[in-house]
Amino acid sequence: MIREGLSTMFASRERFAVAGTAAGAEEALEFCRANGLPDVVLSDIVMPRRDGLWLLEQMLKEFPDAKVLLLAGMPRAEEEEWARNHGAKGYVSKGMDTIALADAVAGIASGMLEFVTDSYVPVKSPFTEKQLETLKYLALGKTREEIAIIQGCAAETVKSRITEIRRKMDASNVTAAVFRAQEMGYIRL
């Protein structure tokens, strides 16, 4: 729905032509291989299978001159910093004003803007460093006992972290907590 809305918005403006749209990162990369690189690639951070950060890396490997603007549903300072440090031309929230977004895309295309952000309030992770590490291991399918060995702590400590993770994600089980954390951008695999 967002992809179609953005496509319609850009197509309705005289200064833009929409080169194409893609449902995911791999499809977007394949589109550029087949049709050439558009002036600006506008990519969501969260997509099926591969995320926008993966797309950014792949685009810049294959197309060093690619200008990629990343859209985040729940912007995070860490992601913005990562995007900036890895060659993105911008990192903005999906709630950015459409006129400002159009101006940002035009500025990136012309080379006038080095890195674009908007005035979102970044979402800070609710997790401690150890909880986040535990969450990542859970997402990889590790058991409580395996995580305890990896982290060098007791299985009861890991159990307590999992309980707190579930509470913070308002999840009835570990699978739901992991899914919600991925959906909200707190972990990436």
PDB file of C-alpha atoms in Angstrom:
ATOM      1  CA  MET A   1       0.000   0.000   0.000  1.00  0.00           C
ATOM      2  CA  ILE A   2       2.831   2.409   0.848  1.00  0.00           C
ATOM      3  CA  ARG A   3       4.725   1.428  -2.306  1.00  0.00           C
ATOM      4  CA  GLU A   4       1.669   2.115  -4.467  1.00  0.00           C
ATOM      5  CA  GLY A   5       0.945   5.369  -2.664  1.00  0.00           C
ATOM      6  CA  LEU A   6       4.488   6.645  -3.124  1.00  0.00           C
ATOM      7  CA  SER A   7       4.525   5.560  -6.754  1.00  0.00           C
ATOM      8  CA  THR A   8       1.272   7.426  -7.408  1.00  0.00           C
ATOM      9  CA  MET A   9       2.495  10.496  -5.530  1.00  0.00           C
ATOM     10  CA  PHE A  10       5.763  10.693  -7.492  1.00  0.00           C
ATOM     11  CA  ALA A  11       4.112   9.886 -10.843  1.00  0.00           C
ATOM     12  CA  SER A  12       1.658  12.760 -10.335  1.00  0.00           C
ATOM     13  CA  ARG A  13       4.465  15.315 -10.034  1.00  0.00           C
ATOM     14  CA  GLU A  14       5.924  16.769 -13.230  1.00  0.00           C
ATOM     15  CA  ARG A  15       9.554  16.612 -12.185  1.00  0.00           C
ATOM     16  CA  PHE A  16       9.486  12.850 -11.507  1.00  0.00           C
ATOM     17  CA  ALA A  17       9.169   9.649 -13.505  1.00  0.00           C
ATOM     18  CA  VAL A  18       8.793   6.369 -11.641  1.00  0.00           C
ATOM     19  CA  ALA A  19      11.259   3.878 -13.136  1.00  0.00           C
ATOM     20  CA  GLY A  20       9.553   0.926 -11.453  1.00  0.00           C
ATOM     21  CA  THR A  21       8.546  -0.633  -8.174  1.00  0.00           C
ATOM     22  CA  ALA A  22       9.521  -3.842  -6.412  1.00  0.00           C
ATOM     23  CA  ALA A  23       7.952  -5.906  -3.639  1.00  0.00           C
ATOM     24  CA  GLY A  24      11.275  -6.729  -2.000  1.00  0.00           C
ATOM     25  CA  ALA A  25      15.010  -6.069  -1.916  1.00  0.00           C
ATOM     26  CA  GLU A  26      15.989  -8.915  -4.229  1.00  0.00           C
ATOM     27  CA  GLU A  27      13.353  -7.880  -6.765  1.00  0.00           C
ATOM     28  CA  ALA A  28      14.593  -4.277  -6.617  1.00  0.00           C
ATOM     29  CA  LEU A  29      18.176  -5.368  -7.222  1.00  0.00           C
ATOM     30  CA  GLU A  30      17.101  -7.558 -10.138  1.00  0.00           C
ATOM     31  CA  PHE A  31      15.096  -4.645 -11.582  1.00  0.00           C
ATOM     32  CA  CYS A  32      18.202  -2.432 -11.541  1.00  0.00           C
ATOM     33  CA  ARG A  33      20.311  -5.152 -13.142  1.00  0.00           C
ATOM     34  CA  ALA A  34      17.782  -5.540 -15.948  1.00  0.00           C
ATOM     35  CA  ASN A  35      16.745  -1.907 -16.463  1.00  0.00           C
ATOM     36  CA  GLY A  36      19.614   0.183 -15.217  1.00  0.00           C
ATOM     37  CA  LEU A  37      19.976   2.272 -12.112  1.00  0.00           C
ATOM     38  CA  PRO A  38      17.345   4.963 -11.482  1.00  0.00           C
ATOM     39  CA  ASP A  39      18.452   8.387 -10.241  1.00  0.00           C
ATOM     40  CA  VAL A  40      17.282   7.537  -6.703  1.00  0.00           C
ATOM     41  CA  VAL A  41      16.263   4.235  -5.144  1.00  0.00           C
ATOM     42  CA  LEU A  42      13.654   4.723  -2.436  1.00  0.00           C
ATOM     43  CA  SER A  43      13.595   1.675  -0.163  1.00  0.00           C
ATOM     44  CA  ASP A  44      11.699   0.612   2.917  1.00  0.00           C
ATOM     45  CA  ILE A  45      13.829  -0.708   5.766  1.00  0.00           C
ATOM     46  CA  VAL A  46      11.479  -3.604   6.584  1.00  0.00           C
ATOM     47  CA  MET A  47      10.706  -5.913   3.666  1.00  0.00           C
ATOM     48  CA  PRO A  48      10.085  -9.629   3.225  1.00  0.00           C
ATOM     49  CA  ARG A  49      13.208 -11.829   3.276  1.00  0.00           C
ATOM     50  CA  ARG A  50      15.899  -9.122   2.928  1.00  0.00           C
ATOM     51  CA  ASP A  51      15.738  -5.652   4.452  1.00  0.00           C
ATOM     52  CA  GLY A  52      16.582  -2.243   3.080  1.00  0.00           C
ATOM     53  CA  LEU A  53      19.980  -2.233   4.772  1.00  0.00           C
ATOM     54  CA  TRP A  54      20.882  -5.394   2.858  1.00  0.00           C
ATOM     55  CA  LEU A  55      19.642  -3.743  -0.350  1.00  0.00           C
ATOM     56  CA  LEU A  56      21.801  -0.688   0.326  1.00  0.00           C
ATOM     57  CA  GLU A  57      24.918  -2.848   0.708  1.00  0.00           C
ATOM     58  CA  GLN A  58      24.162  -4.890  -2.420  1.00  0.00           C
ATOM     59  CA  MET A  59      23.300  -1.818  -4.496  1.00  0.00           C
ATOM     60  CA  LEU A  60      26.552  -0.109  -3.607  1.00  0.00           C
ATOM     61  CA  LYS A  61      28.547  -3.270  -4.366  1.00  0.00           C
ATOM     62  CA  GLU A  62      27.031  -3.594  -7.828  1.00  0.00           C
ATOM     63  CA  PHE A  63      26.305   0.076  -8.509  1.00  0.00           C
ATOM     64  CA  PRO A  64      28.814   2.245  -6.603  1.00  0.00           C
ATOM     65  CA  ASP A  65      27.032   5.407  -7.778  1.00  0.00           C
ATOM     66  CA  ALA A  66      23.622   4.293  -6.453  1.00  0.00           C
ATOM     67  CA  LYS A  67      21.723   6.899  -4.457  1.00  0.00           C
ATOM     68  CA  VAL A  68      19.571   5.082  -1.899  1.00  0.00           C
ATOM     69  CA  LEU A  69      17.062   6.812   0.380  1.00  0.00           C
ATOM     70  CA  LEU A  70      15.786   4.591   3.196  1.00  0.00           C
ATOM     71  CA  LEU A  71      12.295   4.825   4.712  1.00  0.00           C
ATOM     72  CA  ALA A  72      11.677   3.655   8.270  1.00  0.00           C
ATOM     73  CA  GLY A  73       8.328   2.999   9.884  1.00  0.00           C
ATOM     74  CA  MET A  74       9.884   3.223  13.330  1.00  0.00           C
ATOM     75  CA  PRO A  75      13.095   5.217  12.866  1.00  0.00           C
ATOM     76  CA  ARG A  76      15.980   4.354  15.140  1.00  0.00           C
ATOM     77  CA  ALA A  77      19.120   6.379  15.740  1.00  0.00           C
ATOM     78  CA  GLU A  78      21.317   3.278  15.376  1.00  0.00           C
ATOM     79  CA  GLU A  79      19.852   2.501  11.946  1.00  0.00           C
ATOM     80  CA  GLU A  80      20.259   6.074  10.800  1.00  0.00           C
ATOM     81  CA  GLU A  81      23.895   6.065  11.866  1.00  0.00           C
ATOM     82  CA  TRP A  82      24.468   2.710  10.143  1.00  0.00           C
ATOM     83  CA  ALA A  83      22.798   3.986   6.958  1.00  0.00           C
ATOM     84  CA  ARG A  84      24.865   7.175   7.004  1.00  0.00           C
ATOM     85  CA  ASN A  85      28.105   5.260   7.561  1.00  0.00           C
ATOM     86  CA  HIS A  86      27.334   2.727   4.831  1.00  0.00           C
ATOM     87  CA  GLY A  87      26.620   5.094   1.976  1.00  0.00           C
ATOM     88  CA  ALA A  88      22.892   5.811   2.058  1.00  0.00           C
ATOM     89  CA  LYS A  89      21.831   9.238   0.842  1.00  0.00           C
ATOM     90  CA  GLY A  90      19.170   9.521   3.487  1.00  0.00           C
ATOM     91  CA  TYR A  91      17.127   7.923   6.238  1.00  0.00           C
ATOM     92  CA  VAL A  92      13.639   9.304   6.824  1.00  0.00           C
ATOM     93  CA  SER A  93      10.450   8.252   8.519  1.00  0.00           C
ATOM     94  CA  LYS A  94       7.473   7.053   6.514  1.00  0.00           C
ATOM     95  CA  GLY A  95       5.547   9.863   8.145  1.00  0.00           C
ATOM     96  CA  MET A  96       7.651  12.525   6.427  1.00  0.00           C
ATOM     97  CA  ASP A  97       5.598  15.201   4.665  1.00  0.00           C
ATOM     98  CA  THR A  98       5.173  14.256   0.977  1.00  0.00           C
ATOM     99  CA  ILE A  99       6.373  17.654  -0.265  1.00  0.00           C
ATOM    100  CA  ALA A 100       9.498  17.359   1.884  1.00  0.00           C
ATOM    101  CA  LEU A 101      10.029  13.799   0.641  1.00  0.00           C
ATOM    102  CA  ALA A 102       9.716  14.911  -2.985  1.00  0.00           C
ATOM    103  CA  ASP A 103      12.178  17.744  -2.337  1.00  0.00           C
ATOM    104  CA  ALA A 104      14.562  15.291  -0.652  1.00  0.00           C
ATOM    105  CA  VAL A 105      14.444  12.893  -3.610  1.00  0.00           C
ATOM    106  CA  ALA A 106      15.018  15.772  -6.051  1.00  0.00           C
ATOM    107  CA  GLY A 107      17.913  17.060  -3.942  1.00  0.00           C
ATOM    108  CA  ILE A 108      19.510  13.624  -3.789  1.00  0.00           C
ATOM    109  CA  ALA A 109      19.055  13.073  -7.539  1.00  0.00           C
ATOM    110  CA  SER A 110      20.690  16.413  -8.358  1.00  0.00           C
ATOM    111  CA  GLY A 111      23.567  15.812  -5.967  1.00  0.00           C
ATOM    112  CA  MET A 112      22.659  18.892  -3.929  1.00  0.00           C
ATOM    113  CA  LEU A 113      21.991  16.908  -0.741  1.00  0.00           C
ATOM    114  CA  GLU A 114      24.579  14.643   0.841  1.00  0.00           C
ATOM    115  CA  PHE A 115      22.394  12.958   3.477  1.00  0.00           C
ATOM    116  CA  VAL A 116      18.714  13.590   4.199  1.00  0.00           C
ATOM    117  CA  THR A 117      16.897  13.056   7.486  1.00  0.00           C
ATOM    118  CA  ASP A 118      13.632  14.395   8.818  1.00  0.00           C
ATOM    119  CA  SER A 119      12.567  15.554  12.241  1.00  0.00           C
ATOM    120  CA  TYR A 120      11.425  12.194  13.581  1.00  0.00           C
ATOM    121  CA  VAL A 121      12.063  11.213  17.156  1.00  0.00           C
ATOM    122  CA  PRO A 122      14.186   8.051  17.002  1.00  0.00           C
ATOM    123  CA  VAL A 123      12.833   5.049  18.877  1.00  0.00           C
ATOM    124  CA  LYS A 124      15.270   3.932  21.522  1.00  0.00           C
ATOM    125  CA  SER A 125      15.553   0.215  22.116  1.00  0.00           C
ATOM    126  CA  PRO A 126      13.774  -0.893  25.300  1.00  0.00           C
ATOM    127  CA  PHE A 127      16.286  -3.695  25.764  1.00  0.00           C
ATOM    128  CA  THR A 128      19.527  -3.862  27.720  1.00  0.00           C
ATOM    129  CA  GLU A 129      22.561  -5.033  25.779  1.00  0.00           C
ATOM    130  CA  LYS A 130      22.276  -8.551  27.261  1.00  0.00           C
ATOM    131  CA  GLN A 131      18.533  -8.742  26.564  1.00  0.00           C
ATOM    132  CA  LEU A 132      19.140  -7.722  22.965  1.00  0.00           C
ATOM    133  CA  GLU A 133      21.875 -10.335  22.633  1.00  0.00           C
ATOM    134  CA  THR A 134      19.536 -12.956  24.134  1.00  0.00           C
ATOM    135  CA  LEU A 135      16.786 -11.909  21.736  1.00  0.00           C
ATOM    136  CA  LYS A 136      19.106 -12.325  18.745  1.00  0.00           C
ATOM    137  CA  TYR A 137      20.074 -15.833  19.880  1.00  0.00           C
ATOM    138  CA  LEU A 138      16.395 -16.701  20.329  1.00  0.00           C
ATOM    139  CA  ALA A 139      15.746 -15.484  16.786  1.00  0.00           C
ATOM    140  CA  LEU A 140      18.479 -17.848  15.599  1.00  0.00           C
ATOM    141  CA  GLY A 141      16.704 -20.755  17.287  1.00  0.00           C
ATOM    142  CA  LYS A 142      19.065 -21.222  20.241  1.00  0.00           C
ATOM    143  CA  THR A 143      17.683 -22.839  23.388  1.00  0.00           C
ATOM    144  CA  ARG A 144      17.846 -21.254  26.827  1.00  0.00           C
ATOM    145  CA  GLU A 145      20.651 -23.652  27.792  1.00  0.00           C
ATOM    146  CA  GLU A 146      22.654 -22.894  24.633  1.00  0.00           C
ATOM    147  CA  ILE A 147      22.305 -19.171  25.222  1.00  0.00           C
ATOM    148  CA  ALA A 148      23.460 -19.588  28.824  1.00  0.00           C
ATOM    149  CA  ILE A 149      26.613 -21.362  27.637  1.00  0.00           C
ATOM    150  CA  ILE A 150      27.301 -18.752  24.956  1.00  0.00           C
ATOM    151  CA  GLN A 151      26.751 -15.863  27.372  1.00  0.00           C
ATOM    152  CA  GLY A 152      28.574 -17.557  30.242  1.00  0.00           C
ATOM    153  CA  CYS A 153      25.721 -17.345  32.718  1.00  0.00           C
ATOM    154  CA  ALA A 154      23.145 -19.570  34.397  1.00  0.00           C
ATOM    155  CA  ALA A 155      20.108 -20.836  32.492  1.00  0.00           C
ATOM    156  CA  GLU A 156      17.941 -19.128  35.152  1.00  0.00           C
ATOM    157  CA  THR A 157      19.519 -15.781  34.225  1.00  0.00           C
ATOM    158  CA  VAL A 158      18.585 -16.360  30.587  1.00  0.00           C
ATOM    159  CA  LYS A 159      15.076 -17.371  31.689  1.00  0.00           C
ATOM    160  CA  SER A 160      14.745 -14.062  33.556  1.00  0.00           C
ATOM    161  CA  ARG A 161      15.917 -12.133  30.483  1.00  0.00           C
ATOM    162  CA  ILE A 162      13.396 -13.962  28.302  1.00  0.00           C
ATOM    163  CA  THR A 163      10.602 -13.171  30.751  1.00  0.00           C
ATOM    164  CA  GLU A 164      11.571  -9.498  30.656  1.00  0.00           C
ATOM    165  CA  ILE A 165      11.810  -9.533  26.829  1.00  0.00           C
ATOM    166  CA  ARG A 166       8.318 -11.047  26.591  1.00  0.00           C
ATOM    167  CA  ARG A 167       7.000  -8.419  29.009  1.00  0.00           C
ATOM    168  CA  LYS A 168       8.551  -5.563  27.021  1.00  0.00           C
ATOM    169  CA  MET A 169       7.148  -6.948  23.769  1.00  0.00           C
ATOM    170  CA  ASP A 170       3.783  -7.704  25.378  1.00  0.00           C
ATOM    171  CA  ALA A 171       4.089 -11.214  23.956  1.00  0.00           C
ATOM    172  CA  SER A 172       2.519 -14.411  25.224  1.00  0.00           C
ATOM    173  CA  ASN A 173       5.457 -16.550  24.076  1.00  0.00           C
ATOM    174  CA  VAL A 174       9.032 -16.345  22.813  1.00  0.00           C
ATOM    175  CA  THR A 175       8.093 -16.714  19.147  1.00  0.00           C
ATOM    176  CA  ALA A 176       5.715 -13.767  19.339  1.00  0.00           C
ATOM    177  CA  ALA A 177       8.341 -11.684  21.157  1.00  0.00           C
ATOM    178  CA  VAL A 178      10.977 -12.430  18.510  1.00  0.00           C
ATOM    179  CA  PHE A 179       8.536 -11.704  15.675  1.00  0.00           C
ATOM    180  CA  ARG A 180       7.432  -8.413  17.239  1.00  0.00           C
ATOM    181  CA  ALA A 181      11.030  -7.330  17.902  1.00  0.00           C
ATOM    182  CA  GLN A 182      11.945  -8.030  14.273  1.00  0.00           C
ATOM    183  CA  GLU A 183       8.849  -6.234  13.029  1.00  0.00           C
ATOM    184  CA  MET A 184       9.713  -3.188  15.142  1.00  0.00           C
ATOM    185  CA  GLY A 185      13.296  -3.188  13.893  1.00  0.00           C
ATOM    186  CA  TYR A 186      15.021  -4.012  17.180  1.00  0.00           C
ATOM    187  CA  ILE A 187      16.741  -7.070  15.671  1.00  0.00           C
ATOM    188  CA  ARG A 188      17.750  -8.041  12.142  1.00  0.00           C
ATOM    189  CA  LEU A 189      18.930 -11.426  10.979  1.00  0.00           C
TER     190      LEU A 189
END
